[in-house]
PDB file of C-alpha atoms in Angstrom:
ATOM      1  CA  UNK A  26      69.831 106.202 120.053  1.00 52.00           C
ATOM      2  CA  UNK A  27      71.916 106.991 122.902  1.00 57.00           C
ATOM      3  CA  UNK A  28      75.218 108.989 122.960  1.00 62.00           C
ATOM      4  CA  UNK A  29      76.674 106.458 124.037  1.00 70.00           C
ATOM      5  CA  UNK A  30      75.655 103.427 121.786  1.00 67.00           C
ATOM      6  CA  UNK A  31      76.637 106.138 119.065  1.00 65.00           C
ATOM      7  CA  UNK A  32      80.030 106.434 120.259  1.00 71.00           C
ATOM      8  CA  UNK A  33      81.037 103.211 120.469  1.00 75.00           C
ATOM      9  CA  UNK A  34      80.350 101.918 117.456  1.00 72.00           C
ATOM     10  CA  UNK A  35      80.699 104.373 116.012  1.00 73.00           C
ATOM     11  CA  UNK A  36      84.008 103.336 117.676  1.00 80.00           C
ATOM     12  CA  UNK A  37      83.760 100.178 116.483  1.00 79.00           C
ATOM     13  CA  UNK A  38      83.458 101.330 113.147  1.00 75.00           C
ATOM     14  CA  UNK A  39      85.935 103.193 112.999  1.00 79.00           C
ATOM     15  CA  UNK A  40      87.997  99.924 113.821  1.00 82.00           C
ATOM     16  CA  UNK A  41      86.851  97.876 111.489  1.00 79.00           C
ATOM     17  CA  UNK A  42      87.132 100.352 108.938  1.00 82.00           C
ATOM     18  CA  UNK A  43      90.894 101.153 108.798  1.00 86.00           C
ATOM     19  CA  UNK A  44      91.993  97.319 109.254  1.00 86.00           C
ATOM     20  CA  UNK A  45      89.953  97.181 106.194  1.00 86.00           C
ATOM     21  CA  UNK A  46      91.554 100.366 104.144  1.00 90.00           C
ATOM     22  CA  UNK A  47      94.597  99.640 105.044  1.00 90.00           C
ATOM     23  CA  UNK A  48      95.119  95.929 104.900  1.00 90.00           C
ATOM     24  CA  UNK A  49      92.830  96.134 100.942  1.00 91.00           C
ATOM     25  CA  UNK A  50      95.150  99.300 100.508  1.00 92.00           C
ATOM     26  CA  UNK A  51      98.163  97.485 101.121  1.00 92.00           C
ATOM     27  CA  UNK A  52      97.268  94.712  98.547  1.00 91.00           C
ATOM     28  CA  UNK A  53      96.458  96.903  96.111  1.00 91.00           C
ATOM     29  CA  UNK A  54      99.776  98.136  96.406  1.00 92.00           C
ATOM     30  CA  UNK A  55     101.794  96.093  97.157  1.00 91.00           C
ATOM     31  CA  UNK A  56     100.582  94.798  93.253  1.00 91.00           C
ATOM     32  CA  UNK A  57     100.641  97.817  90.998  1.00 90.00           C
ATOM     33  CA  UNK A  58     104.293  98.952  92.222  1.00 90.00           C
ATOM     34  CA  UNK A  59     105.450  94.487  91.249  1.00 88.00           C
ATOM     35  CA  UNK A  60     102.967  95.605  88.298  1.00 88.00           C
ATOM     36  CA  UNK A  61     105.109  98.826  87.710  1.00 89.00           C
ATOM     37  CA  UNK A  62     108.717  97.054  88.552  1.00 86.00           C
ATOM     38  CA  UNK A  63     107.657  94.173  85.978  1.00 85.00           C
ATOM     39  CA  UNK A  64     105.765  95.483  83.336  1.00 84.00           C
ATOM     40  CA  UNK A  65     103.653  92.687  83.942  1.00 85.00           C
ATOM     41  CA  UNK A  66     100.963  91.801  86.454  1.00 87.00           C
ATOM     42  CA  UNK A  67      99.651  88.091  86.510  1.00 88.00           C
ATOM     43  CA  UNK A  68      96.405  87.055  86.874  1.00 89.00           C
ATOM     44  CA  UNK A  69      97.079  86.798  91.381  1.00 88.00           C
ATOM     45  CA  UNK A  70      97.853  89.930  91.871  1.00 90.00           C
ATOM     46  CA  UNK A  71      94.925  90.723  89.246  1.00 92.00           C
ATOM     47  CA  UNK A  72      92.495  89.312  90.778  1.00 92.00           C
ATOM     48  CA  UNK A  73      93.763  90.716  94.296  1.00 91.00           C
ATOM     49  CA  UNK A  74      93.654  94.387  92.818  1.00 93.00           C
ATOM     50  CA  UNK A  75      90.803  93.983  91.269  1.00 93.00           C
ATOM     51  CA  UNK A  76      89.433  92.912  94.432  1.00 91.00           C
ATOM     52  CA  UNK A  77      90.466  95.394  97.091  1.00 92.00           C
ATOM     53  CA  UNK A  78      89.605  98.825  94.342  1.00 93.00           C
ATOM     54  CA  UNK A  79      86.009  96.875  95.477  1.00 92.00           C
ATOM     55  CA  UNK A  80      86.736  96.731  99.028  1.00 89.00           C
ATOM     56  CA  UNK A  81      88.128  99.954  99.831  1.00 91.00           C
ATOM     57  CA  UNK A  82      85.039 101.376  98.260  1.00 90.00           C
ATOM     58  CA  UNK A  83      82.825  98.975  99.345  1.00 86.00           C
ATOM     59  CA  UNK A  84      84.140  99.763 102.434  1.00 85.00           C
ATOM     60  CA  UNK A  85      83.897 104.465 102.483  1.00 86.00           C
ATOM     61  CA  UNK A  86      80.412 103.397 100.995  1.00 85.00           C
ATOM     62  CA  UNK A  87      79.694 101.330 104.159  1.00 77.00           C
ATOM     63  CA  UNK A  88      81.193 104.304 106.650  1.00 77.00           C
ATOM     64  CA  UNK A  89      79.083 107.099 104.729  1.00 81.00           C
ATOM     65  CA  UNK A  90      75.976 106.181 105.565  1.00 75.00           C
ATOM     66  CA  UNK A  91      76.306 104.608 108.877  1.00 71.00           C
ATOM     67  CA  UNK A  92      78.569 108.594 108.946  1.00 74.00           C
ATOM     68  CA  UNK A  93      75.010 109.773 107.695  1.00 74.00           C
ATOM     69  CA  UNK A  94      72.717 107.905 109.583  1.00 69.00           C
ATOM     70  CA  UNK A  95      74.702 108.871 113.266  1.00 67.00           C
ATOM     71  CA  UNK A  96      75.318 112.454 112.586  1.00 71.00           C
ATOM     72  CA  UNK A  97      73.136 114.024 109.498  1.00 68.00           C
ATOM     73  CA  UNK A  98      70.636 111.592 109.705  1.00 63.00           C
ATOM     74  CA  UNK A  99      67.650 114.432 107.551  1.00 66.00           C
ATOM     75  CA  UNK A 100      70.143 114.420 103.944  1.00 61.00           C
ATOM     76  CA  UNK A 101      68.107 111.002 103.426  1.00 59.00           C
ATOM     77  CA  UNK A 102      64.737 113.399 102.892  1.00 56.00           C
ATOM     78  CA  UNK A 103      65.907 114.043 100.110  1.00 55.00           C
ATOM     79  CA  UNK A 104      65.513 110.260  98.750  1.00 57.00           C
ATOM     80  CA  UNK A 105      68.414 111.451  96.176  1.00 65.00           C
ATOM     81  CA  UNK A 106      71.145 110.461  98.078  1.00 67.00           C
ATOM     82  CA  UNK A 107      70.132 107.357  99.673  1.00 70.00           C
ATOM     83  CA  UNK A 108      70.111 106.513  96.279  1.00 73.00           C
ATOM     84  CA  UNK A 109      73.023 106.942  95.397  1.00 77.00           C
ATOM     85  CA  UNK A 110      74.539 105.217  98.712  1.00 77.00           C
ATOM     86  CA  UNK A 111      72.006 102.398  97.871  1.00 76.00           C
ATOM     87  CA  UNK A 112      73.144 101.600  94.034  1.00 81.00           C
ATOM     88  CA  UNK A 113      76.805 101.728  94.383  1.00 85.00           C
ATOM     89  CA  UNK A 114      76.215  99.575  97.767  1.00 80.00           C
ATOM     90  CA  UNK A 115      74.893  97.092  95.748  1.00 82.00           C
ATOM     91  CA  UNK A 116      77.212  97.304  92.856  1.00 87.00           C
ATOM     92  CA  UNK A 117      80.396  97.083  95.100  1.00 88.00           C
ATOM     93  CA  UNK A 118      78.452  93.692  97.368  1.00 83.00           C
ATOM     94  CA  UNK A 119      78.747  92.139  93.472  1.00 86.00           C
ATOM     95  CA  UNK A 120      81.185  93.133  92.765  1.00 90.00           C
ATOM     96  CA  UNK A 121      83.794  92.138  95.576  1.00 87.00           C
ATOM     97  CA  UNK A 122      81.446  88.515  95.227  1.00 86.00           C
ATOM     98  CA  UNK A 123      82.178  87.687  91.784  1.00 90.00           C
ATOM     99  CA  UNK A 124      85.959  88.593  91.853  1.00 91.00           C
ATOM    100  CA  UNK A 125      85.963  86.356  95.309  1.00 87.00           C
ATOM    101  CA  UNK A 126      84.439  84.094  93.252  1.00 89.00           C
ATOM    102  CA  UNK A 127      86.819  84.374  90.737  1.00 90.00           C
ATOM    103  CA  UNK A 128      89.170  84.187  93.090  1.00 88.00           C
ATOM    104  CA  UNK A 129      88.294  81.094  93.751  1.00 86.00           C
ATOM    105  CA  UNK A 130      88.091  80.068  90.290  1.00 89.00           C
ATOM    106  CA  UNK A 131      91.456  80.582  89.702  1.00 89.00           C
ATOM    107  CA  UNK A 132      92.700  78.432  92.810  1.00 86.00           C
ATOM    108  CA  UNK A 133      90.893  75.749  91.497  1.00 86.00           C
ATOM    109  CA  UNK A 134      91.967  75.983  88.058  1.00 88.00           C
ATOM    110  CA  UNK A 135      95.594  76.196  89.304  1.00 85.00           C
ATOM    111  CA  UNK A 136      96.095  73.497  91.487  1.00 84.00           C
ATOM    112  CA  UNK A 137      93.414  70.730  91.671  1.00 82.00           C
ATOM    113  CA  UNK A 138      94.563  68.044  89.961  1.00 81.00           C
ATOM    114  CA  UNK A 139      92.158  66.659  87.316  1.00 82.00           C
ATOM    115  CA  UNK A 140      92.649  65.469  84.058  1.00 83.00           C
ATOM    116  CA  UNK A 141      89.356  66.060  82.658  1.00 82.00           C
ATOM    117  CA  UNK A 142      90.246  67.883  78.740  1.00 87.00           C
ATOM    118  CA  UNK A 143      87.813  70.376  79.669  1.00 87.00           C
ATOM    119  CA  UNK A 144      88.877  71.302  82.957  1.00 85.00           C
ATOM    120  CA  UNK A 145      92.492  71.021  80.979  1.00 88.00           C
ATOM    121  CA  UNK A 146      91.573  73.032  78.373  1.00 90.00           C
ATOM    122  CA  UNK A 147      90.669  75.914  80.942  1.00 89.00           C
ATOM    123  CA  UNK A 148      93.416  75.926  83.161  1.00 88.00           C
ATOM    124  CA  UNK A 149      94.726  76.541  79.940  1.00 89.00           C
ATOM    125  CA  UNK A 150      92.722  79.468  79.052  1.00 89.00           C
ATOM    126  CA  UNK A 151      92.681  80.762  82.446  1.00 89.00           C
ATOM    127  CA  UNK A 152      95.268  83.503  82.825  1.00 88.00           C
ATOM    128  CA  UNK A 153      94.225  84.950  79.200  1.00 88.00           C
ATOM    129  CA  UNK A 154      90.776  85.278  79.736  1.00 91.00           C
ATOM    130  CA  UNK A 155      91.618  87.095  82.994  1.00 91.00           C
ATOM    131  CA  UNK A 156      91.002  90.281  81.760  1.00 92.00           C
ATOM    132  CA  UNK A 157      87.939  89.304  80.027  1.00 93.00           C
ATOM    133  CA  UNK A 158      86.611  87.888  82.856  1.00 92.00           C
ATOM    134  CA  UNK A 159      86.546  91.012  85.229  1.00 93.00           C
ATOM    135  CA  UNK A 160      85.675  93.562  82.338  1.00 94.00           C
ATOM    136  CA  UNK A 161      83.185  91.045  82.709  1.00 93.00           C
ATOM    137  CA  UNK A 162      82.019  91.542  86.124  1.00 91.00           C
ATOM    138  CA  UNK A 163      82.283  94.667  86.743  1.00 92.00           C
ATOM    139  CA  UNK A 164      79.205  95.168  83.052  1.00 92.00           C
ATOM    140  CA  UNK A 165      77.118  92.241  84.439  1.00 89.00           C
ATOM    141  CA  UNK A 166      77.866  94.114  88.419  1.00 88.00           C
ATOM    142  CA  UNK A 167      76.639  96.736  86.774  1.00 88.00           C
ATOM    143  CA  UNK A 168      73.289  95.729  84.464  1.00 86.00           C
ATOM    144  CA  UNK A 169      72.594  93.569  88.221  1.00 82.00           C
ATOM    145  CA  UNK A 170      72.752  96.943  90.343  1.00 80.00           C
ATOM    146  CA  UNK A 171      69.514  98.816  87.620  1.00 78.00           C
ATOM    147  CA  UNK A 172      66.794  98.224  89.972  1.00 71.00           C
ATOM    148  CA  UNK A 173      68.238  99.874  92.803  1.00 66.00           C
ATOM    149  CA  UNK A 174      67.175 102.903  91.294  1.00 63.00           C
ATOM    150  CA  UNK A 175      63.890 102.228  90.154  1.00 61.00           C
ATOM    151  CA  UNK A 176      60.104 102.091  92.392  1.00 50.00           C
ATOM    152  CA  UNK A 177      62.265 104.111  94.693  1.00 49.00           C
ATOM    153  CA  UNK A 178      60.493 107.972  95.496  1.00 47.00           C
ATOM    154  CA  UNK A 179      60.481 110.321  98.064  1.00 46.00           C
ATOM    155  CA  UNK A 180      58.179 109.624  99.382  1.00 46.00           C
ATOM    156  CA  UNK A 181      59.198 106.311 100.305  1.00 46.00           C
ATOM    157  CA  UNK A 182      62.418 107.170 101.996  1.00 47.00           C
ATOM    158  CA  UNK A 183      61.067 110.326 104.087  1.00 50.00           C
ATOM    159  CA  UNK A 184      58.032 107.044 105.473  1.00 49.00           C
ATOM    160  CA  UNK A 185      60.913 104.687 106.246  1.00 46.00           C
ATOM    161  CA  UNK A 186      63.512 107.138 107.397  1.00 46.00           C
ATOM    162  CA  UNK A 187      62.177 110.157 109.282  1.00 46.00           C
ATOM    163  CA  UNK A 188      59.034 108.266 109.279  1.00 45.00           C
ATOM    164  CA  UNK A 189      56.589 111.304 109.259  1.00 43.00           C
ATOM    165  CA  UNK A 190      53.354 111.101 109.252  1.00 43.00           C
ATOM    166  CA  UNK A 191      51.826 111.473 106.774  1.00 46.00           C
ATOM    167  CA  UNK A 192      48.673 110.666 104.481  1.00 44.00           C
ATOM    168  CA  UNK A 193      51.027 107.945 102.256  1.00 43.00           C
ATOM    169  CA  UNK A 194      50.508 105.081 104.457  1.00 47.00           C
ATOM    170  CA  UNK A 195      48.881 103.576 100.493  1.00 42.00           C
ATOM    171  CA  UNK A 196      51.725 104.526  99.246  1.00 46.00           C
ATOM    172  CA  UNK A 197      53.787 103.508 101.202  1.00 47.00           C
ATOM    173  CA  UNK A 198      52.247  99.828 101.363  1.00 46.00           C
ATOM    174  CA  UNK A 199      52.476  99.512  97.780  1.00 43.00           C
ATOM    175  CA  UNK A 200      56.713 101.048  97.325  1.00 49.00           C
ATOM    176  CA  UNK A 201      57.892  99.023 100.624  1.00 51.00           C
ATOM    177  CA  UNK A 202      55.995  95.898  98.197  1.00 53.00           C
ATOM    178  CA  UNK A 203      58.404  96.841  95.359  1.00 57.00           C
ATOM    179  CA  UNK A 204      61.423  98.253  97.033  1.00 57.00           C
ATOM    180  CA  UNK A 205      61.523  94.181  99.364  1.00 57.00           C
ATOM    181  CA  UNK A 206      61.190  91.910  95.681  1.00 61.00           C
ATOM    182  CA  UNK A 207      63.749  94.624  94.141  1.00 63.00           C
ATOM    183  CA  UNK A 208      66.635  93.411  97.518  1.00 63.00           C
ATOM    184  CA  UNK A 209      65.089  90.231  97.083  1.00 63.00           C
ATOM    185  CA  UNK A 210      65.534  89.783  93.514  1.00 68.00           C
ATOM    186  CA  UNK A 211      69.347  90.710  93.796  1.00 67.00           C
ATOM    187  CA  UNK A 212      69.693  89.000  97.242  1.00 68.00           C
ATOM    188  CA  UNK A 213      69.109  86.097  95.548  1.00 72.00           C
ATOM    189  CA  UNK A 214      71.832  86.719  92.416  1.00 76.00           C
ATOM    190  CA  UNK A 215      74.666  86.170  95.090  1.00 76.00           C
ATOM    191  CA  UNK A 216      73.699  83.021  95.884  1.00 79.00           C
ATOM    192  CA  UNK A 217      74.816  81.866  91.974  1.00 84.00           C
ATOM    193  CA  UNK A 218      79.157  83.308  92.448  1.00 85.00           C
ATOM    194  CA  UNK A 219      78.558  81.880  96.039  1.00 81.00           C
ATOM    195  CA  UNK A 220      77.480  78.946  95.111  1.00 85.00           C
ATOM    196  CA  UNK A 221      80.474  78.607  92.195  1.00 87.00           C
ATOM    197  CA  UNK A 222      82.569  79.001  95.183  1.00 83.00           C
ATOM    198  CA  UNK A 223      81.033  75.801  96.822  1.00 84.00           C
ATOM    199  CA  UNK A 224      81.334  73.816  93.871  1.00 87.00           C
ATOM    200  CA  UNK A 225      85.329  75.281  93.557  1.00 85.00           C
ATOM    201  CA  UNK A 226      85.733  74.194  97.222  1.00 82.00           C
ATOM    202  CA  UNK A 227      84.518  70.903  97.316  1.00 84.00           C
ATOM    203  CA  UNK A 228      85.818  70.038  93.873  1.00 85.00           C
ATOM    204  CA  UNK A 229      89.164  70.983  95.674  1.00 81.00           C
ATOM    205  CA  UNK A 230      88.527  69.299  98.787  1.00 83.00           C
ATOM    206  CA  UNK A 231      88.300  66.463  95.828  1.00 83.00           C
ATOM    207  CA  UNK A 232      91.502  67.061  94.388  1.00 81.00           C
ATOM    208  CA  UNK A 233      93.274  66.231  97.606  1.00 77.00           C
ATOM    209  CA  UNK A 234      91.667  62.987  98.292  1.00 79.00           C
ATOM    210  CA  UNK A 235      92.274  61.406  95.850  1.00 77.00           C
ATOM    211  CA  UNK A 236      96.582  63.485  95.771  1.00 68.00           C
ATOM    212  CA  UNK A 237      96.702  61.984  98.591  1.00 74.00           C
ATOM    213  CA  UNK A 238      95.018  58.181  98.282  1.00 73.00           C
ATOM    214  CA  UNK A 239      97.842  58.473  95.178  1.00 71.00           C
ATOM    215  CA  UNK A 240     100.854  59.759  97.357  1.00 68.00           C
ATOM    216  CA  UNK A 241      99.908  56.790 100.076  1.00 66.00           C
ATOM    217  CA  UNK A 242      99.620  54.091  97.223  1.00 63.00           C
ATOM    218  CA  UNK A 243     103.219  54.868  95.913  1.00 62.00           C
ATOM    219  CA  UNK A 244     104.489  55.337  99.517  1.00 51.00           C
ATOM    220  CA  UNK A 245     106.190  58.384  98.863  1.00 51.00           C
ATOM    221  CA  UNK A 246     106.294  62.082 100.804  1.00 49.00           C
ATOM    222  CA  UNK A 247     103.006  62.440 102.873  1.00 47.00           C
ATOM    223  CA  UNK A 248     103.906  66.693 102.547  1.00 53.00           C
ATOM    224  CA  UNK A 249     104.782  66.915  99.471  1.00 61.00           C
ATOM    225  CA  UNK A 250     104.166  70.848  97.940  1.00 67.00           C
ATOM    226  CA  UNK A 251     100.433  69.883  95.844  1.00 68.00           C
ATOM    227  CA  UNK A 252      99.202  69.028  99.372  1.00 72.00           C
ATOM    228  CA  UNK A 253     100.149  72.316 100.626  1.00 73.00           C
ATOM    229  CA  UNK A 254      98.969  74.664  97.685  1.00 72.00           C
ATOM    230  CA  UNK A 255      95.590  73.066  98.086  1.00 72.00           C
ATOM    231  CA  UNK A 256      95.617  73.039 101.614  1.00 75.00           C
ATOM    232  CA  UNK A 257      96.280  76.811 101.171  1.00 75.00           C
ATOM    233  CA  UNK A 258      93.498  77.560  98.319  1.00 76.00           C
ATOM    234  CA  UNK A 259      91.200  75.826 100.194  1.00 76.00           C
ATOM    235  CA  UNK A 260      92.023  78.206 103.210  1.00 78.00           C
ATOM    236  CA  UNK A 261      91.588  81.384 101.494  1.00 76.00           C
ATOM    237  CA  UNK A 262      88.001  80.269  99.593  1.00 79.00           C
ATOM    238  CA  UNK A 263      87.042  78.864 103.459  1.00 80.00           C
ATOM    239  CA  UNK A 264      87.904  81.667 104.617  1.00 78.00           C
ATOM    240  CA  UNK A 265      85.404  83.713 101.403  1.00 76.00           C
ATOM    241  CA  UNK A 266      82.881  81.396 101.889  1.00 80.00           C
ATOM    242  CA  UNK A 267      82.558  81.794 106.135  1.00 82.00           C
ATOM    243  CA  UNK A 268      82.931  85.634 105.827  1.00 79.00           C
ATOM    244  CA  UNK A 269      80.555  85.545 102.731  1.00 77.00           C
ATOM    245  CA  UNK A 270      77.155  84.509 104.934  1.00 80.00           C
ATOM    246  CA  UNK A 271      77.834  86.427 108.125  1.00 79.00           C
ATOM    247  CA  UNK A 272      78.264  89.420 105.450  1.00 73.00           C
ATOM    248  CA  UNK A 273      75.362  88.242 103.392  1.00 73.00           C
ATOM    249  CA  UNK A 274      73.240  88.243 106.564  1.00 75.00           C
ATOM    250  CA  UNK A 275      74.100  91.065 107.920  1.00 72.00           C
ATOM    251  CA  UNK A 276      73.024  92.868 104.375  1.00 66.00           C
ATOM    252  CA  UNK A 277      70.065  91.273 104.162  1.00 69.00           C
ATOM    253  CA  UNK A 278      69.552  92.772 108.089  1.00 67.00           C
ATOM    254  CA  UNK A 279      71.156  96.199 107.010  1.00 63.00           C
ATOM    255  CA  UNK A 280      68.191  96.241 103.768  1.00 60.00           C
ATOM    256  CA  UNK A 281      65.705  95.628 105.218  1.00 60.00           C
ATOM    257  CA  UNK A 282      65.737  97.893 107.933  1.00 56.00           C
ATOM    258  CA  UNK A 283      62.630 100.142 106.762  1.00 55.00           C
ATOM    259  CA  UNK A 284      61.085  98.042 107.796  1.00 54.00           C
ATOM    260  CA  UNK A 285      62.781  97.540 111.151  1.00 52.00           C
ATOM    261  CA  UNK A 286      60.919  99.646 114.756  1.00 50.00           C
ATOM    262  CA  UNK A 287      64.645 100.887 114.936  1.00 50.00           C
ATOM    263  CA  UNK A 288      65.561 101.303 111.404  1.00 56.00           C
ATOM    264  CA  UNK A 289      69.649 103.241 112.489  1.00 59.00           C
ATOM    265  CA  UNK A 290      70.014 100.640 115.152  1.00 65.00           C
ATOM    266  CA  UNK A 291      69.308  97.635 112.363  1.00 65.00           C
ATOM    267  CA  UNK A 292      71.722  99.597 110.247  1.00 66.00           C
ATOM    268  CA  UNK A 293      74.450 100.424 111.956  1.00 68.00           C
ATOM    269  CA  UNK A 294      74.621  96.610 113.395  1.00 72.00           C
ATOM    270  CA  UNK A 295      74.315  94.618 110.101  1.00 71.00           C
ATOM    271  CA  UNK A 296      77.075  97.202 108.668  1.00 68.00           C
ATOM    272  CA  UNK A 297      79.240  96.292 111.052  1.00 74.00           C
ATOM    273  CA  UNK A 298      78.728  93.394 111.018  1.00 75.00           C
ATOM    274  CA  UNK A 299      79.552  93.228 106.754  1.00 72.00           C
ATOM    275  CA  UNK A 300      82.429  95.159 107.816  1.00 74.00           C
ATOM    276  CA  UNK A 301      83.799  92.324 109.020  1.00 78.00           C
ATOM    277  CA  UNK A 302      83.948  90.674 105.723  1.00 76.00           C
ATOM    278  CA  UNK A 303      86.206  92.706 104.059  1.00 78.00           C
ATOM    279  CA  UNK A 304      88.274  93.562 106.664  1.00 80.00           C
ATOM    280  CA  UNK A 305      89.863  89.378 107.646  1.00 83.00           C
ATOM    281  CA  UNK A 306      89.422  88.252 104.266  1.00 81.00           C
ATOM    282  CA  UNK A 307      92.581  90.866 103.153  1.00 85.00           C
ATOM    283  CA  UNK A 308      94.222  89.860 105.944  1.00 85.00           C
ATOM    284  CA  UNK A 309      94.012  85.955 104.868  1.00 84.00           C
ATOM    285  CA  UNK A 310      94.319  86.751 101.383  1.00 84.00           C
ATOM    286  CA  UNK A 311      98.014  89.185 103.025  1.00 87.00           C
ATOM    287  CA  UNK A 312      99.081  85.655 104.880  1.00 84.00           C
ATOM    288  CA  UNK A 313      98.043  83.113 102.276  1.00 81.00           C
ATOM    289  CA  UNK A 314     100.405  84.800  99.317  1.00 83.00           C
ATOM    290  CA  UNK A 315     103.953  84.516 100.224  1.00 84.00           C
ATOM    291  CA  UNK A 316     105.002  88.011  97.913  1.00 87.00           C
ATOM    292  CA  UNK A 317     102.729  90.457 100.517  1.00 87.00           C
ATOM    293  CA  UNK A 318     103.126  88.000 103.311  1.00 88.00           C
ATOM    294  CA  UNK A 319     107.634  89.400 102.642  1.00 88.00           C
ATOM    295  CA  UNK A 320     105.980  92.346 101.240  1.00 88.00           C
ATOM    296  CA  UNK A 321     104.261  93.274 104.693  1.00 88.00           C
ATOM    297  CA  UNK A 322     107.073  91.148 106.971  1.00 89.00           C
ATOM    298  CA  UNK A 323     109.109  93.787 105.437  1.00 88.00           C
ATOM    299  CA  UNK A 324     107.083  96.674 106.189  1.00 86.00           C
ATOM    300  CA  UNK A 325     106.958  95.993 110.123  1.00 84.00           C
ATOM    301  CA  UNK A 326     110.806  95.789 110.392  1.00 88.00           C
ATOM    302  CA  UNK A 327     110.661  99.034 108.651  1.00 84.00           C
ATOM    303  CA  UNK A 328     108.676 100.754 111.264  1.00 81.00           C
ATOM    304  CA  UNK A 329     109.698  98.353 114.200  1.00 80.00           C
ATOM    305  CA  UNK A 330     113.076  99.277 113.714  1.00 78.00           C
ATOM    306  CA  UNK A 331     111.983 102.790 112.875  1.00 80.00           C
ATOM    307  CA  UNK A 332     110.311 103.107 116.679  1.00 76.00           C
ATOM    308  CA  UNK A 333     113.642 101.711 117.995  1.00 76.00           C
ATOM    309  CA  UNK A 334     114.944 104.447 116.467  1.00 76.00           C
ATOM    310  CA  UNK A 335     113.207 107.214 117.917  1.00 76.00           C
ATOM    311  CA  UNK A 336     113.279 106.167 121.369  1.00 71.00           C
ATOM    312  CA  UNK A 337     117.059 105.759 121.535  1.00 62.00           C
TER     313      UNK A 337
END
């Protein structure tokens, strides 16, 4: 890559990284301070905090990988560093998807209006089950990510990263096939939580439609609190689904880049797109959450006040 292209890509990566870190750190800090103040944390705040921490970790891993590829590509020759980054990226990737799915399910159970016994039982149990569910997501993500560390020796890494010509053509071809099968398997596993989020979204639409019909039939106010809650939850879930699709495609590009002619460029472009999801979705969550939105406005007001005093 040319120097100008590298500078532009790194500038974009730094901007997306900064936005993501600020947004997710703000979510975690506000919820943590509220936890210290009230000596307890509600389920939604626990989910948002866990999601924010996992996204901060993912952002740091992606930016680190991007910096290494641009500034010190030879670091990957040893293989060990790339193996660690591959594992951590896969781990945080699955954590984010599962935590976001937990958020979608929580919105559905708390906002939807159904009278099925199973739904009512799940709504009653969800608050007490959230900590165990989040720990289960962590354990599952760790277990799922373990195959990344297998069958990825140094010879394969030298072939796909450094493009060194050596008498290992057959071995590289075999290792590439193994690596591709592992990546396909791991990518397919993320479709399970995505499908759960999609089902939650569709059920929210059904609940909103039924509630709207009921309100119209009873000739009462059309825009009541339940409809507003449905709309806000649907916006949050819809944004996650759309951003997840973009992130998933970018993740595929980045992880399959080992088989492309311009490996470094493919990885960086994929990572730039991947950075959008944890960055933009954190901003959407802040805007959709009343407590976070108020805290954000308070911080912005204080910053504006300080800047005005300095200019005087």
